[in-house]
PDB file of C-alpha atoms and ligand atoms in Angstrom:
ATOM      1  CA  MET A   1       0.000   0.000   0.000  1.00 41.00           C
ATOM      2  CA  THR A   2       1.284   3.432  -0.877  1.00 47.00           C
ATOM      3  CA  SER A   3       1.049   5.320   2.354  1.00 53.00           C
ATOM      4  CA  LEU A   4       0.497   9.023   2.501  1.00 53.00           C
ATOM      5  CA  LEU A   5       3.827   9.361   4.210  1.00 48.00           C
ATOM      6  CA  SER A   6       5.885   7.524   1.637  1.00 50.00           C
ATOM      7  CA  SER A   7       4.219   9.490  -1.170  1.00 49.00           C
ATOM      8  CA  LEU A   8       5.144  12.658   0.598  1.00 44.00           C
ATOM      9  CA  CYS A   9       8.750  11.590   0.687  1.00 39.00           C
ATOM     10  CA  ALA A  10       8.827  11.513  -3.082  1.00 42.00           C
ATOM     11  CA  THR A  11       6.992  14.820  -3.363  1.00 41.00           C
ATOM     12  CA  LEU A  12       9.136  16.772  -0.970  1.00 39.00           C
ATOM     13  CA  GLY A  13      12.408  14.982  -1.552  1.00 38.00           C
ATOM     14  CA  LEU A  14      12.690  14.080   2.087  1.00 35.00           C
ATOM     15  CA  ALA A  15      13.161  10.459   1.219  1.00 34.00           C
ATOM     16  CA  VAL A  16      15.750   9.521   3.791  1.00 31.00           C
ATOM     17  CA  THR A  17      14.079  11.036   6.815  1.00 32.00           C
ATOM     18  CA  LEU A  18      10.519  10.116   5.986  1.00 32.00           C
ATOM     19  CA  ILE A  19      11.097   6.643   4.605  1.00 30.00           C
ATOM     20  CA  SER A  20      12.981   5.953   7.775  1.00 32.00           C
ATOM     21  CA  ALA A  21       9.949   7.223   9.706  1.00 33.00           C
ATOM     22  CA  THR A  22       7.737   4.802   7.763  1.00 32.00           C
ATOM     23  CA  VAL A  23      10.031   1.857   8.248  1.00 31.00           C
ATOM     24  CA  HIS A  24      10.198   2.540  11.943  1.00 33.00           C
ATOM     25  CA  ALA A  25       6.486   3.242  12.387  1.00 35.00           C
ATOM     26  CA  ALA A  26       5.909  -0.080  14.093  1.00 36.00           C
ATOM     27  CA  GLU A  27       8.982   0.329  16.233  1.00 36.00           C
ATOM     28  CA  SER A  28       7.822   3.731  17.440  1.00 41.00           C
ATOM     29  CA  ASP A  29       5.121   1.874  19.348  1.00 47.00           C
ATOM     30  CA  SER A  30       7.776   0.392  21.570  1.00 51.00           C
ATOM     31  CA  LYS A  31       9.478   3.745  22.280  1.00 61.00           C
ATOM     32  CA  ALA A  32       9.088   4.987  25.816  1.00 73.00           C
ATOM     33  CA  ALA A  33       5.924   7.028  26.298  1.00 83.00           C
ATOM     34  CA  THR A  34       6.197  10.000  28.618  1.00 85.00           C
ATOM     35  CA  ASN A  35       2.538  11.000  28.939  1.00 90.00           C
ATOM     36  CA  GLU A  36       0.558  10.847  32.162  1.00 94.00           C
ATOM     37  CA  LEU A  37      -1.560   7.703  32.063  1.00 96.00           C
ATOM     38  CA  ASN A  38      -5.312   8.149  31.531  1.00 96.00           C
ATOM     39  CA  LYS A  39      -7.511   7.210  34.482  1.00 96.00           C
ATOM     40  CA  VAL A  40     -10.647   6.473  32.441  1.00 97.00           C
ATOM     41  CA  CYS A  41     -10.713   3.695  29.842  1.00 97.00           C
ATOM     42  CA  PRO A  42     -11.151   5.295  26.367  1.00 94.00           C
ATOM     43  CA  ILE A  43     -13.250   2.330  25.221  1.00 95.00           C
ATOM     44  CA  SER A  44     -15.610   1.578  28.132  1.00 97.00           C
ATOM     45  CA  GLY A  45     -15.461   4.769  30.211  1.00 96.00           C
ATOM     46  CA  LYS A  46     -14.736   2.606  33.285  1.00 98.00           C
ATOM     47  CA  PRO A  47     -11.716   3.179  35.555  1.00 98.00           C
ATOM     48  CA  ALA A  48      -8.522   2.273  33.699  1.00 98.00           C
ATOM     49  CA  ASP A  49      -6.119  -0.355  35.031  1.00 98.00           C
ATOM     50  CA  GLY A  50      -2.566   0.993  34.777  1.00 97.00           C
ATOM     51  CA  ARG A  51      -1.268  -2.535  34.117  1.00 97.00           C
ATOM     52  CA  ILE A  52      -3.367  -3.030  30.945  1.00 98.00           C
ATOM     53  CA  THR A  53      -1.783  -0.650  28.468  1.00 97.00           C
ATOM     54  CA  VAL A  54      -0.691  -0.141  24.903  1.00 97.00           C
ATOM     55  CA  ILE A  55       1.628   2.423  23.340  1.00 96.00           C
ATOM     56  CA  TYR A  56       0.389   3.933  20.085  1.00 95.00           C
ATOM     57  CA  GLU A  57       2.347   6.713  18.385  1.00 94.00           C
ATOM     58  CA  GLU A  58       4.397   7.188  21.535  1.00 92.00           C
ATOM     59  CA  ILE A  59       1.367   7.760  23.765  1.00 94.00           C
ATOM     60  CA  LYS A  60       0.537   5.159  26.405  1.00 96.00           C
ATOM     61  CA  TYR A  61      -3.151   4.319  26.911  1.00 97.00           C
ATOM     62  CA  ALA A  62      -4.586   2.334  29.837  1.00 97.00           C
ATOM     63  CA  PHE A  63      -7.773   0.247  29.637  1.00 98.00           C
ATOM     64  CA  ALA A  64     -10.344  -1.236  31.967  1.00 98.00           C
ATOM     65  CA  ASP A  65      -9.572  -4.776  30.769  1.00 98.00           C
ATOM     66  CA  ALA A  66      -7.885  -6.783  28.021  1.00 98.00           C
ATOM     67  CA  GLU A  67     -11.045  -6.818  25.895  1.00 98.00           C
ATOM     68  CA  CYS A  68     -11.076  -3.016  25.776  1.00 98.00           C
ATOM     69  CA  ARG A  69      -7.413  -3.036  24.809  1.00 98.00           C
ATOM     70  CA  ALA A  70      -8.120  -5.485  21.992  1.00 98.00           C
ATOM     71  CA  LYS A  71     -10.986  -3.279  20.746  1.00 97.00           C
ATOM     72  CA  PHE A  72      -8.702  -0.242  20.791  1.00 97.00           C
ATOM     73  CA  ASN A  73      -6.006  -2.088  18.829  1.00 97.00           C
ATOM     74  CA  GLU A  74      -8.523  -3.324  16.283  1.00 96.00           C
ATOM     75  CA  ALA A  75     -10.020   0.140  15.797  1.00 95.00           C
ATOM     76  CA  ARG A  76      -6.540   1.580  15.261  1.00 95.00           C
ATOM     77  CA  ALA A  77      -5.532  -1.057  12.729  1.00 95.00           C
ATOM     78  CA  ASN A  78      -8.760  -0.677  10.718  1.00 96.00           C
ATOM     79  CA  SER A  79      -8.897   3.108  10.756  1.00 97.00           C
ATOM     80  CA  LEU A  80      -8.556   5.365   7.743  1.00 98.00           C
ATOM     81  CA  TYR A  81      -6.110   7.307   9.935  1.00 98.00           C
ATOM     82  CA  HIS A  82      -3.800   4.303  10.103  1.00 96.00           C
ATOM     83  CA  LYS A  83      -4.212   3.460   6.393  1.00 97.00           C
ATOM     84  CA  LEU A  84      -3.208   6.992   5.443  1.00 97.00           C
ATOM     85  CA  GLY A  85      -0.008   6.643   7.448  1.00 96.00           C
ATOM     86  CA  GLY A  86      -0.905   7.959  10.916  1.00 96.00           C
ATOM     87  CA  LYS A  87       0.040  11.198  12.604  1.00 96.00           C
ATOM     88  CA  ALA A  88       3.181  12.050  10.611  1.00 94.00           C
ATOM     89  CA  ALA A  89       1.386  11.588   7.301  1.00 95.00           C
ATOM     90  CA  ILE A  90      -1.718  13.565   8.246  1.00 97.00           C
ATOM     91  CA  ASP A  91       0.350  16.379   9.722  1.00 97.00           C
ATOM     92  CA  ALA A  92       2.360  16.621   6.505  1.00 96.00           C
ATOM     93  CA  ALA A  93      -0.766  16.541   4.324  1.00 98.00           C
ATOM     94  CA  VAL A  94      -2.368  19.383   6.303  1.00 98.00           C
ATOM     95  CA  GLU A  95       0.786  21.476   5.874  1.00 98.00           C
ATOM     96  CA  ALA A  96       0.659  20.928   2.095  1.00 98.00           C
ATOM     97  CA  PHE A  97      -3.103  21.576   2.041  1.00 98.00           C
ATOM     98  CA  TYR A  98      -2.777  25.023   3.657  1.00 98.00           C
ATOM     99  CA  VAL A  99      -0.037  26.027   1.221  1.00 98.00           C
ATOM    100  CA  LYS A 100      -2.681  25.548  -1.473  1.00 98.00           C
ATOM    101  CA  VAL A 101      -5.477  27.217   0.492  1.00 98.00           C
ATOM    102  CA  LEU A 102      -3.382  30.321   1.175  1.00 98.00           C
ATOM    103  CA  ALA A 103      -2.536  30.603  -2.516  1.00 98.00           C
ATOM    104  CA  ASP A 104      -6.150  30.223  -3.658  1.00 98.00           C
ATOM    105  CA  ALA A 105      -7.697  33.595  -4.543  1.00 98.00           C
ATOM    106  CA  ARG A 106     -11.197  32.189  -4.044  1.00 98.00           C
ATOM    107  CA  ILE A 107     -10.702  31.607  -0.314  1.00 98.00           C
ATOM    108  CA  LYS A 108      -7.385  32.969   0.982  1.00 98.00           C
ATOM    109  CA  HIS A 109      -9.009  36.173   2.290  1.00 97.00           C
ATOM    110  CA  TYR A 110     -10.791  34.140   4.958  1.00 98.00           C
ATOM    111  CA  PHE A 111      -7.419  33.301   6.524  1.00 98.00           C
ATOM    112  CA  GLU A 112      -5.881  36.815   6.459  1.00 96.00           C
ATOM    113  CA  ASP A 113      -6.241  37.515  10.183  1.00 94.00           C
ATOM    114  CA  ILE A 114      -6.034  33.922  11.339  1.00 97.00           C
ATOM    115  CA  ASN A 115      -3.176  32.493  13.383  1.00 98.00           C
ATOM    116  CA  MET A 116      -2.143  29.849  10.866  1.00 98.00           C
ATOM    117  CA  ASN A 117       0.027  27.865  13.273  1.00 98.00           C
ATOM    118  CA  LYS A 118      -3.020  27.350  15.451  1.00 98.00           C
ATOM    119  CA  GLN A 119      -5.209  26.685  12.414  1.00 98.00           C
ATOM    120  CA  ARG A 120      -2.874  24.006  11.064  1.00 98.00           C
ATOM    121  CA  ARG A 121      -2.700  22.385  14.499  1.00 98.00           C
ATOM    122  CA  LYS A 122      -6.496  22.407  14.896  1.00 98.00           C
ATOM    123  CA  GLN A 123      -7.059  21.005  11.413  1.00 98.00           C
ATOM    124  CA  LYS A 124      -4.561  18.202  12.065  1.00 98.00           C
ATOM    125  CA  GLU A 125      -6.382  17.350  15.284  1.00 98.00           C
ATOM    126  CA  PHE A 126      -9.806  17.519  13.662  1.00 98.00           C
ATOM    127  CA  LEU A 127      -8.956  15.407  10.623  1.00 98.00           C
ATOM    128  CA  SER A 128      -7.030  12.874  12.725  1.00 97.00           C
ATOM    129  CA  ALA A 129     -10.097  12.369  14.907  1.00 97.00           C
ATOM    130  CA  ALA A 130     -12.459  12.305  11.906  1.00 97.00           C
ATOM    131  CA  PHE A 131     -10.329   9.603  10.249  1.00 97.00           C
ATOM    132  CA  GLY A 132     -10.468   7.393  13.337  1.00 96.00           C
ATOM    133  CA  GLY A 133      -7.252   8.472  15.067  1.00 96.00           C
ATOM    134  CA  PRO A 134      -6.757   7.706  18.741  1.00 94.00           C
ATOM    135  CA  ILE A 135      -7.496  11.164  20.162  1.00 93.00           C
ATOM    136  CA  PRO A 136     -11.095  12.490  20.056  1.00 92.00           C
ATOM    137  CA  TRP A 137     -11.752  15.995  18.671  1.00 96.00           C
ATOM    138  CA  GLN A 138     -11.898  18.454  21.544  1.00 94.00           C
ATOM    139  CA  GLY A 139     -11.996  21.718  19.617  1.00 96.00           C
ATOM    140  CA  LYS A 140     -14.943  23.871  18.607  1.00 95.00           C
ATOM    141  CA  ASP A 141     -18.087  22.587  17.032  1.00 96.00           C
ATOM    142  CA  LEU A 142     -17.666  23.230  13.279  1.00 97.00           C
ATOM    143  CA  ARG A 143     -20.819  25.401  13.175  1.00 97.00           C
ATOM    144  CA  LYS A 144     -19.372  27.672  15.858  1.00 97.00           C
ATOM    145  CA  ALA A 145     -15.931  27.748  14.233  1.00 97.00           C
ATOM    146  CA  HIS A 146     -17.324  29.023  10.921  1.00 98.00           C
ATOM    147  CA  GLU A 147     -20.326  31.107  11.995  1.00 96.00           C
ATOM    148  CA  ASN A 148     -18.570  34.474  11.702  1.00 93.00           C
ATOM    149  CA  LEU A 149     -17.076  34.035   8.240  1.00 96.00           C
ATOM    150  CA  PRO A 150     -18.865  36.575   6.019  1.00 94.00           C
ATOM    151  CA  GLY A 151     -20.591  35.258   2.905  1.00 96.00           C
ATOM    152  CA  LEU A 152     -19.290  31.722   3.344  1.00 98.00           C
ATOM    153  CA  ASN A 153     -21.086  29.550   0.807  1.00 97.00           C
ATOM    154  CA  GLU A 154     -20.925  26.339  -1.178  1.00 97.00           C
ATOM    155  CA  SER A 155     -18.407  27.698  -3.691  1.00 98.00           C
ATOM    156  CA  HIS A 156     -15.941  28.354  -0.855  1.00 98.00           C
ATOM    157  CA  PHE A 157     -16.582  24.929   0.600  1.00 98.00           C
ATOM    158  CA  ASN A 158     -15.999  23.329  -2.805  1.00 98.00           C
ATOM    159  CA  ALA A 159     -12.749  25.278  -3.219  1.00 98.00           C
ATOM    160  CA  VAL A 160     -11.494  23.941   0.120  1.00 98.00           C
ATOM    161  CA  ALA A 161     -12.542  20.409  -0.822  1.00 98.00           C
ATOM    162  CA  GLU A 162     -10.815  20.760  -4.203  1.00 98.00           C
ATOM    163  CA  ASN A 163      -7.572  21.788  -2.483  1.00 98.00           C
ATOM    164  CA  LEU A 164      -7.813  18.835  -0.133  1.00 98.00           C
ATOM    165  CA  GLN A 165      -8.398  16.409  -2.984  1.00 98.00           C
ATOM    166  CA  LYS A 166      -5.512  17.852  -5.046  1.00 98.00           C
ATOM    167  CA  THR A 167      -3.192  17.622  -2.047  1.00 98.00           C
ATOM    168  CA  LEU A 168      -3.989  13.938  -1.599  1.00 98.00           C
ATOM    169  CA  GLU A 169      -3.689  13.220  -5.326  1.00 97.00           C
ATOM    170  CA  GLU A 170      -0.286  14.899  -5.446  1.00 97.00           C
ATOM    171  CA  LEU A 171       0.763  12.730  -2.514  1.00 95.00           C
ATOM    172  CA  LYS A 172      -0.264   9.727  -4.610  1.00 94.00           C
ATOM    173  CA  ILE A 173      -2.750   8.408  -2.093  1.00 96.00           C
ATOM    174  CA  ARG A 174      -4.828   5.497  -3.341  1.00 96.00           C
ATOM    175  CA  LYS A 175      -8.110   6.628  -4.909  1.00 97.00           C
ATOM    176  CA  GLU A 176     -10.110   4.426  -2.569  1.00 98.00           C
ATOM    177  CA  LEU A 177      -8.646   6.256   0.442  1.00 98.00           C
ATOM    178  CA  ILE A 178      -9.060   9.681  -1.165  1.00 98.00           C
ATOM    179  CA  ASP A 179     -12.722   8.852  -1.751  1.00 98.00           C
ATOM    180  CA  GLN A 180     -13.121   8.048   1.939  1.00 98.00           C
ATOM    181  CA  VAL A 181     -11.423  11.281   2.974  1.00 98.00           C
ATOM    182  CA  MET A 182     -13.600  13.304   0.610  1.00 98.00           C
ATOM    183  CA  ALA A 183     -16.757  11.625   1.891  1.00 98.00           C
ATOM    184  CA  ILE A 184     -15.806  12.625   5.434  1.00 98.00           C
ATOM    185  CA  ALA A 185     -15.046  16.180   4.273  1.00 98.00           C
ATOM    186  CA  ALA A 186     -18.412  16.343   2.467  1.00 98.00           C
ATOM    187  CA  SER A 187     -20.183  15.206   5.632  1.00 97.00           C
ATOM    188  CA  THR A 188     -19.072  18.437   7.351  1.00 97.00           C
ATOM    189  CA  LYS A 189     -20.606  20.726   4.702  1.00 97.00           C
ATOM    190  CA  ASP A 190     -23.881  21.535   6.448  1.00 97.00           C
ATOM    191  CA  SER A 191     -22.042  22.343   9.679  1.00 97.00           C
ATOM    192  CA  VAL A 192     -19.335  24.466   8.040  1.00 98.00           C
ATOM    193  CA  LEU A 193     -21.960  26.420   6.073  1.00 97.00           C
ATOM    194  CA  ASN A 194     -24.312  26.595   9.056  1.00 95.00           C
ATOM    195  CA  ARG A 195     -27.147  25.024   7.076  1.00 93.00           C
ATOM    196  CA  LYS A 196     -29.854  22.652   8.146  1.00 82.00           C
ATOM    197  CA  PRO A 197     -28.777  19.035   7.497  1.00 81.00           C
ATOM    198  CA  GLY A 198     -29.327  18.102   3.833  1.00 70.00           C
ATOM    199  CA  ALA A 199     -30.123  21.692   2.752  1.00 70.00           C
ATOM    200  CA  LYS A 200     -29.060  22.860  -0.732  1.00 64.00           C
TER     201      LYS A 200
HETATM  202  C1  LIG B 301     -13.971  20.294   4.860  1.00 60.04           C
HETATM  203  C2  LIG B 301     -14.413  21.450   5.327  1.00 60.04           C
HETATM  204  C3  LIG B 301     -13.855  22.120   6.563  1.00 60.04           C
HETATM  205  C4  LIG B 301     -13.368  21.561   7.703  1.00 60.04           C
HETATM  206  C5  LIG B 301     -13.297  20.095   8.083  1.00 60.04           C
HETATM  207  C6  LIG B 301     -12.918  22.657   8.547  1.00 60.04           C
HETATM  208  C7  LIG B 301     -12.360  22.507   9.799  1.00 60.04           C
HETATM  209  C8  LIG B 301     -12.016  23.548  10.631  1.00 60.04           C
HETATM  210  C9  LIG B 301     -11.530  23.414  11.973  1.00 60.04           C
HETATM  211  C10 LIG B 301     -11.314  22.072  12.673  1.00 60.04           C
HETATM  212  C11 LIG B 301     -11.320  24.643  12.479  1.00 60.04           C
HETATM  213  C12 LIG B 301     -10.777  24.998  13.880  1.00 60.04           C
HETATM  214  C13 LIG B 301     -11.882  24.981  14.930  1.00 60.04           C
HETATM  215  C14 LIG B 301     -11.350  25.349  16.301  1.00 60.04           C
HETATM  216  O1  LIG B 301     -10.767  26.450  16.456  1.00 60.04           O
HETATM  217  O2  LIG B 301     -11.518  24.567  17.259  1.00 60.04           O
HETATM  218  C15 LIG B 301     -11.659  25.579  11.435  1.00 60.04           C
HETATM  219  C16 LIG B 301     -11.547  26.943  11.530  1.00 60.04           C
HETATM  220  C17 LIG B 301     -11.628  27.800  10.453  1.00 60.04           C
HETATM  221  N1  LIG B 301     -12.035  27.481   9.186  1.00 60.04           N
HETATM  222 FE1  LIG B 301     -12.606  25.681   8.557  1.00 60.04          FE
HETATM  223  N2  LIG B 301     -13.131  23.834   7.875  1.00 60.04           N
HETATM  224  C18 LIG B 301     -13.693  23.549   6.670  1.00 60.04           C
HETATM  225  C19 LIG B 301     -14.068  24.455   5.707  1.00 60.04           C
HETATM  226  C20 LIG B 301     -13.752  25.790   5.722  1.00 60.04           C
HETATM  227  C21 LIG B 301     -14.016  26.726   4.650  1.00 60.04           C
HETATM  228  C22 LIG B 301     -14.789  26.399   3.379  1.00 60.04           C
HETATM  229  C23 LIG B 301     -13.472  27.924   5.027  1.00 60.04           C
HETATM  230  C24 LIG B 301     -13.429  29.223   4.271  1.00 60.04           C
HETATM  231  C25 LIG B 301     -13.152  29.265   2.990  1.00 60.04           C
HETATM  232  C26 LIG B 301     -12.896  27.753   6.350  1.00 60.04           C
HETATM  233  C27 LIG B 301     -12.284  28.715   7.084  1.00 60.04           C
HETATM  234  C28 LIG B 301     -11.938  28.617   8.405  1.00 60.04           C
HETATM  235  C29 LIG B 301     -11.427  29.704   9.205  1.00 60.04           C
HETATM  236  C30 LIG B 301     -11.134  31.138   8.710  1.00 60.04           C
HETATM  237  C31 LIG B 301     -11.225  29.201  10.497  1.00 60.04           C
HETATM  238  C32 LIG B 301     -10.692  29.959  11.725  1.00 60.04           C
HETATM  239  C33 LIG B 301     -11.854  30.578  12.463  1.00 60.04           C
HETATM  240  C34 LIG B 301     -11.366  31.358  13.680  1.00 60.04           C
HETATM  241  O3  LIG B 301     -10.319  31.006  14.254  1.00 60.04           O
HETATM  242  O4  LIG B 301     -12.063  32.291  14.055  1.00 60.04           O
HETATM  243  N3  LIG B 301     -13.093  26.441   6.734  1.00 60.04           N
HETATM  244  N4  LIG B 301     -12.077  24.890  10.330  1.00 60.04           N
END
């Protein structure tokens, strides 16, 4: 499978560093995690047992029991997030995406007064969660986040979606995965445009 990360290597010429990151992706799970252990099981919501843990992308998670841990592992392995290449790949794709957005005369004015470091970070967190990553989205509701953008309409939404699709195509992501990403992006349209669900 061509991962998002390995495609990026070719695109940006960062072959050595990034291919090495891909090769060592599995090993990174065994690196020491330094985070404070969660007290609530992310699967069952019950108290977590600090002896039943897994390390995923250098973060250690504790679970109520072994069944919860197995569910967590299965969800990770089957997620679009994982298939795209995980955190490093999604972070890199969002960076490339905003280069396009900020160069796009149809929409760049919306980002003129925005702290783009924060915006990139938020978008990475949002998309990671939306693609089934391990950390739930804790930022603003998308309706709230976009409610004060003057004149925001479908043409702006489509321009953003187009930039996202082009970014993924340039990174040589498999069409099947791009289709899944674009379906998730499309599912946010009513919220981003502050419309009633299914409105035209
Ligand atoms: C696929 C569609 C979209 C998604 C998933 C999305 C996602 C997000 C997220 C996660 C945030 C940060 C929320 C937070 O601060 O917690 C955000 C903020 C923002 N988005 Fe979007 N967005 C989408 C479409 C658009 C469009 C079409 C525009 C305008 C052309 C836009 C412009 C902005 C701006 C300017 C902010 C910053 C608002 C502020 O900080 O006051 N977004 N978006």
